[in-house]
PDB file of C-alpha atoms in Angstrom:
ATOM      1  CA  LEU A 242       0.000   0.000   0.000  1.00  0.00           C
ATOM      2  CA  SER A 243       1.208   3.484  -0.798  1.00  0.00           C
ATOM      3  CA  PRO A 244      -0.430   6.916  -0.855  1.00  0.00           C
ATOM      4  CA  SER A 245      -1.914   7.870  -4.202  1.00  0.00           C
ATOM      5  CA  PRO A 246      -0.275  10.958  -5.755  1.00  0.00           C
ATOM      6  CA  SER A 247      -3.515  12.174  -7.364  1.00  0.00           C
ATOM      7  CA  ARG A 248      -6.158  11.320  -4.779  1.00  0.00           C
ATOM      8  CA  PRO A 249      -6.453  11.051  -1.031  1.00  0.00           C
ATOM      9  CA  GLU A 250      -6.493   7.246  -1.288  1.00  0.00           C
ATOM     10  CA  LEU A 251      -4.104   4.373  -0.915  1.00  0.00           C
ATOM     11  CA  ASP A 252      -2.858   2.541  -3.989  1.00  0.00           C
ATOM     12  CA  TYR A 253      -2.506  -1.186  -3.803  1.00  0.00           C
ATOM     13  CA  ASN A 254       0.139  -2.936  -5.888  1.00  0.00           C
ATOM     14  CA  ARG A 255      -1.907  -5.681  -7.441  1.00  0.00           C
ATOM     15  CA  PRO A 256      -1.081  -8.312 -10.005  1.00  0.00           C
ATOM     16  CA  PRO A 257      -1.969  -7.493 -13.598  1.00  0.00           C
ATOM     17  CA  ARG A 258      -5.350  -8.592 -14.833  1.00  0.00           C
ATOM     18  CA  LEU A 259      -5.094 -10.488 -18.076  1.00  0.00           C
ATOM     19  CA  HIS A 260      -8.307 -10.594 -20.045  1.00  0.00           C
ATOM     20  CA  PRO A 261      -8.857 -13.729 -22.081  1.00  0.00           C
ATOM     21  CA  ALA A 262      -8.810 -13.416 -25.850  1.00  0.00           C
ATOM     22  CA  GLU A 263     -12.155 -12.696 -27.459  1.00  0.00           C
ATOM     23  CA  LYS A 264     -13.711 -15.830 -28.859  1.00  0.00           C
ATOM     24  CA  PRO A 265     -15.897 -15.797 -31.952  1.00  0.00           C
ATOM     25  CA  ARG A 266     -19.518 -15.102 -31.099  1.00  0.00           C
ATOM     26  CA  GLU A 267     -21.041 -15.004 -34.598  1.00  0.00           C
ATOM     27  CA  PHE A 268     -21.482 -18.126 -36.662  1.00  0.00           C
ATOM     28  CA  THR A 269     -22.993 -18.602 -40.109  1.00  0.00           C
ATOM     29  CA  LEU A 270     -24.473 -21.900 -41.173  1.00  0.00           C
ATOM     30  CA  PRO A 271     -23.620 -22.992 -44.705  1.00  0.00           C
ATOM     31  CA  GLN A 272     -26.115 -22.754 -47.540  1.00  0.00           C
ATOM     32  CA  GLU A 273     -27.870 -26.033 -48.217  1.00  0.00           C
ATOM     33  CA  PRO A 274     -26.949 -27.371 -51.662  1.00  0.00           C
ATOM     34  CA  ARG A 275     -29.620 -27.060 -54.282  1.00  0.00           C
ATOM     35  CA  LYS A 276     -30.826 -30.238 -55.908  1.00  0.00           C
ATOM     36  CA  PRO A 277     -29.859 -30.193 -59.600  1.00  0.00           C
ATOM     37  CA  ASP A 278     -32.591 -29.697 -62.138  1.00  0.00           C
ATOM     38  CA  LYS A 279     -33.462 -32.775 -64.111  1.00  0.00           C
ATOM     39  CA  MET A 280     -32.166 -32.565 -67.619  1.00  0.00           C
ATOM     40  CA  PRO A 281     -34.775 -33.339 -70.273  1.00  0.00           C
ATOM     41  CA  PHE A 282     -34.245 -36.510 -72.255  1.00  0.00           C
ATOM     42  CA  PRO A 283     -32.792 -35.573 -75.700  1.00  0.00           C
ATOM     43  CA  LEU A 284     -35.282 -37.538 -77.789  1.00  0.00           C
ATOM     44  CA  VAL A 285     -35.347 -35.128 -80.748  1.00  0.00           C
ATOM     45  CA  MET A 286     -31.558 -34.977 -80.815  1.00  0.00           C
ATOM     46  CA  MET A 287     -31.420 -38.772 -80.799  1.00  0.00           C
ATOM     47  CA  LEU A 288     -33.898 -39.108 -83.665  1.00  0.00           C
ATOM     48  CA  SER A 289     -32.392 -36.442 -85.928  1.00  0.00           C
ATOM     49  CA  PRO A 290     -29.182 -38.463 -86.685  1.00  0.00           C
ATOM     50  CA  LEU A 291     -31.420 -41.423 -87.551  1.00  0.00           C
ATOM     51  CA  VAL A 292     -33.284 -39.378 -90.145  1.00  0.00           C
ATOM     52  CA  MET A 293     -30.125 -37.764 -91.505  1.00  0.00           C
ATOM     53  CA  SER A 294     -28.177 -41.053 -91.668  1.00  0.00           C
ATOM     54  CA  GLY A 295     -31.153 -42.839 -93.261  1.00  0.00           C
ATOM     55  CA  SER A 296     -31.373 -40.239 -96.004  1.00  0.00           C
ATOM     56  CA  MET A 297     -27.578 -40.385 -96.507  1.00  0.00           C
ATOM     57  CA  TYR A 298     -27.789 -44.189 -96.869  1.00  0.00           C
ATOM     58  CA  VAL A 299     -30.502 -43.844 -99.510  1.00  0.00           C
ATOM     59  CA  ILE A 300     -28.257 -41.437-101.460  1.00  0.00           C
ATOM     60  CA  THR A 301     -24.824 -43.064-100.988  1.00  0.00           C
ATOM     61  CA  ARG A 302     -25.658 -46.729-100.253  1.00  0.00           C
ATOM     62  CA  SER A 303     -22.666 -46.787 -97.905  1.00  0.00           C
ATOM     63  CA  PRO A 304     -22.789 -49.138 -94.894  1.00  0.00           C
ATOM     64  CA  TYR A 305     -20.831 -46.590 -92.844  1.00  0.00           C
ATOM     65  CA  THR A 306     -23.852 -44.348 -92.697  1.00  0.00           C
ATOM     66  CA  LEU A 307     -25.799 -47.223 -91.123  1.00  0.00           C
ATOM     67  CA  MET A 308     -23.086 -47.466 -88.431  1.00  0.00           C
ATOM     68  CA  ILE A 309     -23.494 -43.742 -87.774  1.00  0.00           C
ATOM     69  CA  MET A 310     -27.269 -44.214 -87.742  1.00  0.00           C
ATOM     70  CA  VAL A 311     -26.981 -46.856 -84.988  1.00  0.00           C
ATOM     71  CA  MET A 312     -24.093 -45.441 -82.982  1.00  0.00           C
ATOM     72  CA  MET A 313     -25.161 -41.780 -82.710  1.00  0.00           C
ATOM     73  CA  PRO A 314     -28.306 -42.449 -80.615  1.00  0.00           C
ATOM     74  CA  VAL A 315     -26.373 -44.928 -78.438  1.00  0.00           C
ATOM     75  CA  MET A 316     -23.643 -42.326 -77.834  1.00  0.00           C
ATOM     76  CA  MET A 317     -26.215 -39.650 -77.011  1.00  0.00           C
ATOM     77  CA  LEU A 318     -28.051 -42.011 -74.646  1.00  0.00           C
ATOM     78  CA  MET A 319     -24.792 -42.880 -72.853  1.00  0.00           C
ATOM     79  CA  ASN A 320     -23.867 -39.195 -72.660  1.00  0.00           C
ATOM     80  CA  ALA A 321     -27.238 -38.302 -71.101  1.00  0.00           C
ATOM     81  CA  THR A 322     -27.119 -41.108 -68.506  1.00  0.00           C
ATOM     82  CA  THR A 323     -23.495 -40.333 -67.614  1.00  0.00           C
ATOM     83  CA  GLY A 324     -24.340 -36.652 -67.152  1.00  0.00           C
ATOM     84  CA  ARG A 325     -27.234 -37.507 -64.854  1.00  0.00           C
ATOM     85  CA  ARG A 326     -25.095 -39.883 -62.808  1.00  0.00           C
ATOM     86  CA  GLN A 327     -22.349 -37.270 -62.418  1.00  0.00           C
ATOM     87  CA  GLN A 328     -24.859 -34.648 -61.310  1.00  0.00           C
ATOM     88  CA  LYS A 329     -26.270 -37.047 -58.726  1.00  0.00           C
ATOM     89  CA  ARG A 330     -22.795 -37.918 -57.393  1.00  0.00           C
ATOM     90  CA  ARG A 331     -21.815 -34.247 -57.250  1.00  0.00           C
ATOM     91  CA  TYR A 332     -25.030 -33.425 -55.370  1.00  0.00           C
ATOM     92  CA  LEU A 333     -24.489 -36.240 -52.851  1.00  0.00           C
ATOM     93  CA  THR A 334     -20.903 -35.048 -52.282  1.00  0.00           C
ATOM     94  CA  GLN A 335     -22.143 -31.500 -51.732  1.00  0.00           C
ATOM     95  CA  VAL A 336     -24.768 -32.761 -49.258  1.00  0.00           C
ATOM     96  CA  ASP A 337     -22.094 -34.660 -47.306  1.00  0.00           C
ATOM     97  CA  GLU A 338     -19.839 -31.565 -47.206  1.00  0.00           C
ATOM     98  CA  TYR A 339     -22.804 -29.423 -46.149  1.00  0.00           C
ATOM     99  CA  ASN A 340     -23.670 -31.801 -43.296  1.00  0.00           C
ATOM    100  CA  GLU A 341     -20.039 -31.858 -42.092  1.00  0.00           C
ATOM    101  CA  LYS A 342     -19.785 -28.052 -42.183  1.00  0.00           C
ATOM    102  CA  ARG A 343     -23.140 -27.619 -40.444  1.00  0.00           C
ATOM    103  CA  VAL A 344     -22.205 -30.024 -37.644  1.00  0.00           C
ATOM    104  CA  GLY A 345     -18.866 -28.213 -37.249  1.00  0.00           C
ATOM    105  CA  VAL A 346     -20.508 -24.784 -37.038  1.00  0.00           C
ATOM    106  CA  GLU A 347     -23.161 -26.042 -34.594  1.00  0.00           C
ATOM    107  CA  ARG A 348     -20.464 -27.614 -32.398  1.00  0.00           C
ATOM    108  CA  ALA A 349     -18.444 -24.406 -32.418  1.00  0.00           C
ATOM    109  CA  ALA A 350     -21.560 -22.384 -31.501  1.00  0.00           C
ATOM    110  CA  VAL A 351     -22.385 -24.714 -28.591  1.00  0.00           C
ATOM    111  CA  ASP A 352     -18.767 -24.548 -27.386  1.00  0.00           C
ATOM    112  CA  SER A 353     -18.917 -20.761 -27.583  1.00  0.00           C
ATOM    113  CA  LEU A 354     -22.170 -20.767 -25.616  1.00  0.00           C
ATOM    114  CA  ILE A 355     -20.636 -22.948 -22.886  1.00  0.00           C
ATOM    115  CA  ASP A 356     -17.562 -20.703 -22.841  1.00  0.00           C
ATOM    116  CA  GLU A 357     -19.776 -17.614 -22.549  1.00  0.00           C
ATOM    117  CA  ARG A 358     -21.640 -19.089 -19.581  1.00  0.00           C
ATOM    118  CA  PHE A 359     -18.360 -20.009 -17.859  1.00  0.00           C
ATOM    119  CA  HIS A 360     -16.940 -16.536 -18.572  1.00  0.00           C
ATOM    120  CA  ARG A 361     -20.014 -14.787 -17.140  1.00  0.00           C
ATOM    121  CA  ARG A 362     -19.917 -16.873 -13.992  1.00  0.00           C
ATOM    122  CA  THR A 363     -16.187 -16.278 -13.582  1.00  0.00           C
ATOM    123  CA  VAL A 364     -16.225 -12.528 -14.220  1.00  0.00           C
ATOM    124  CA  PHE A 365     -19.422 -11.943 -12.235  1.00  0.00           C
ATOM    125  CA  PRO A 366     -19.198 -14.345  -9.285  1.00  0.00           C
ATOM    126  CA  ASP A 367     -22.117 -14.984  -6.972  1.00  0.00           C
ATOM    127  CA  PRO A 368     -22.326 -13.100  -3.637  1.00  0.00           C
ATOM    128  CA  ALA A 369     -20.927 -16.032  -1.633  1.00  0.00           C
ATOM    129  CA  SER A 370     -17.786 -16.182  -3.810  1.00  0.00           C
ATOM    130  CA  THR A 371     -17.439 -12.406  -3.598  1.00  0.00           C
ATOM    131  CA  LEU A 372     -17.554 -12.633   0.193  1.00  0.00           C
ATOM    132  CA  LEU A 373     -14.783 -15.226   0.085  1.00  0.00           C
ATOM    133  CA  PHE A 374     -12.692 -12.935  -2.139  1.00  0.00           C
ATOM    134  CA  ALA A 375     -13.220 -10.020   0.271  1.00  0.00           C
ATOM    135  CA  THR A 376     -12.518 -11.855   3.530  1.00  0.00           C
ATOM    136  CA  GLY A 377      -9.639 -14.074   2.534  1.00  0.00           C
ATOM    137  CA  PRO A 378      -6.256 -13.374   1.000  1.00  0.00           C
ATOM    138  CA  ARG A 379      -7.280 -13.916  -2.601  1.00  0.00           C
ATOM    139  CA  ALA A 380      -5.673 -12.600  -5.784  1.00  0.00           C
ATOM    140  CA  ARG A 381      -9.060 -11.552  -7.150  1.00  0.00           C
ATOM    141  CA  LEU A 382      -9.780  -9.080  -4.347  1.00  0.00           C
ATOM    142  CA  TRP A 383      -8.380  -6.035  -6.143  1.00  0.00           C
ATOM    143  CA  GLU A 384      -8.407  -7.300  -9.710  1.00  0.00           C
ATOM    144  CA  ARG A 385     -10.784  -4.718 -11.218  1.00  0.00           C
ATOM    145  CA  ARG A 386      -9.397  -1.322 -12.145  1.00  0.00           C
ATOM    146  CA  ARG A 387     -11.310   1.924 -12.507  1.00  0.00           C
ATOM    147  CA  TRP A 388     -11.039   1.769 -16.294  1.00  0.00           C
ATOM    148  CA  ASP A 389     -12.361  -1.813 -16.587  1.00  0.00           C
ATOM    149  CA  ALA A 390     -15.846  -2.220 -18.006  1.00  0.00           C
ATOM    150  CA  ASP A 391     -16.857  -4.379 -15.053  1.00  0.00           C
ATOM    151  CA  PHE A 392     -15.562  -2.016 -12.339  1.00  0.00           C
ATOM    152  CA  LEU A 393     -17.998  -1.939  -9.379  1.00  0.00           C
ATOM    153  CA  VAL A 394     -20.330  -4.438 -11.075  1.00  0.00           C
ATOM    154  CA  LEU A 395     -21.761  -7.082  -8.779  1.00  0.00           C
ATOM    155  CA  ARG A 396     -24.050  -9.992  -9.517  1.00  0.00           C
ATOM    156  CA  VAL A 397     -26.875 -10.286  -7.014  1.00  0.00           C
ATOM    157  CA  GLY A 398     -28.653 -13.347  -8.390  1.00  0.00           C
ATOM    158  CA  THR A 399     -29.354 -15.244 -11.557  1.00  0.00           C
ATOM    159  CA  CYS A 400     -31.666 -14.570 -14.451  1.00  0.00           C
ATOM    160  CA  ASP A 401     -32.134 -15.386 -18.101  1.00  0.00           C
ATOM    161  CA  LEU A 402     -30.041 -13.127 -20.301  1.00  0.00           C
ATOM    162  CA  PRO A 403     -29.837 -13.142 -24.068  1.00  0.00           C
ATOM    163  CA  SER A 404     -26.688 -14.783 -25.296  1.00  0.00           C
ATOM    164  CA  GLN A 405     -24.067 -12.930 -27.275  1.00  0.00           C
ATOM    165  CA  VAL A 406     -23.630 -15.991 -29.483  1.00  0.00           C
ATOM    166  CA  GLU A 407     -25.441 -15.527 -32.797  1.00  0.00           C
ATOM    167  CA  VAL A 408     -26.057 -18.147 -35.448  1.00  0.00           C
ATOM    168  CA  ARG A 409     -27.033 -16.867 -38.874  1.00  0.00           C
ATOM    169  CA  ASP A 410     -29.013 -19.318 -40.971  1.00  0.00           C
ATOM    170  CA  PRO A 411     -29.327 -18.492 -44.680  1.00  0.00           C
ATOM    171  CA  ASP A 412     -32.556 -20.531 -44.844  1.00  0.00           C
ATOM    172  CA  ARG A 413     -34.299 -18.166 -42.394  1.00  0.00           C
ATOM    173  CA  ALA A 414     -36.078 -15.092 -43.681  1.00  0.00           C
ATOM    174  CA  ALA A 415     -34.341 -11.745 -43.149  1.00  0.00           C
ATOM    175  CA  HIS A 416     -37.061 -10.413 -40.844  1.00  0.00           C
ATOM    176  CA  GLU A 417     -36.587 -13.383 -38.468  1.00  0.00           C
ATOM    177  CA  GLY A 418     -33.022 -12.319 -37.684  1.00  0.00           C
ATOM    178  CA  PRO A 419     -30.213 -14.512 -36.353  1.00  0.00           C
ATOM    179  CA  LEU A 420     -30.681 -17.231 -33.757  1.00  0.00           C
ATOM    180  CA  ARG A 421     -29.443 -16.374 -30.255  1.00  0.00           C
TER     181      ARG A 421
END
């Protein structure tokens, strides 16, 4: 203890108060993947090479045009089914990635909520803990400075307070706001 040079008080040499690093309090859920539109079956495009190759065969009498007449629709059919299969695989992969990201964000939000509750109970102890700090030789007795935001703040009881943790869901309408 020593006399304060600016006020008629005694200054107490106390240990420094280290504030924990700010943890993220805002989380955004990923956008759910959109199911791909079904591609129409290319029936007209499959029939047009048949007509064109048939007319070429009538003119040229070449067997190669018959091969084109048979193979073009088969190639187009294979192309259409392969494209649909790839779209389905890509969609299922996107759904798996979406689920993994969503679970990760939800876990992080729950961890942040638990951390917030622990932080509030530590920074604002209950009256019994405050009495223990005041009567015993504890390091927390003089931890708050005049310039701290929680200087002279005391918790008297418990109540329901809105959380500072926000979860933004892109599927919710804008007027609903984020989840707290």
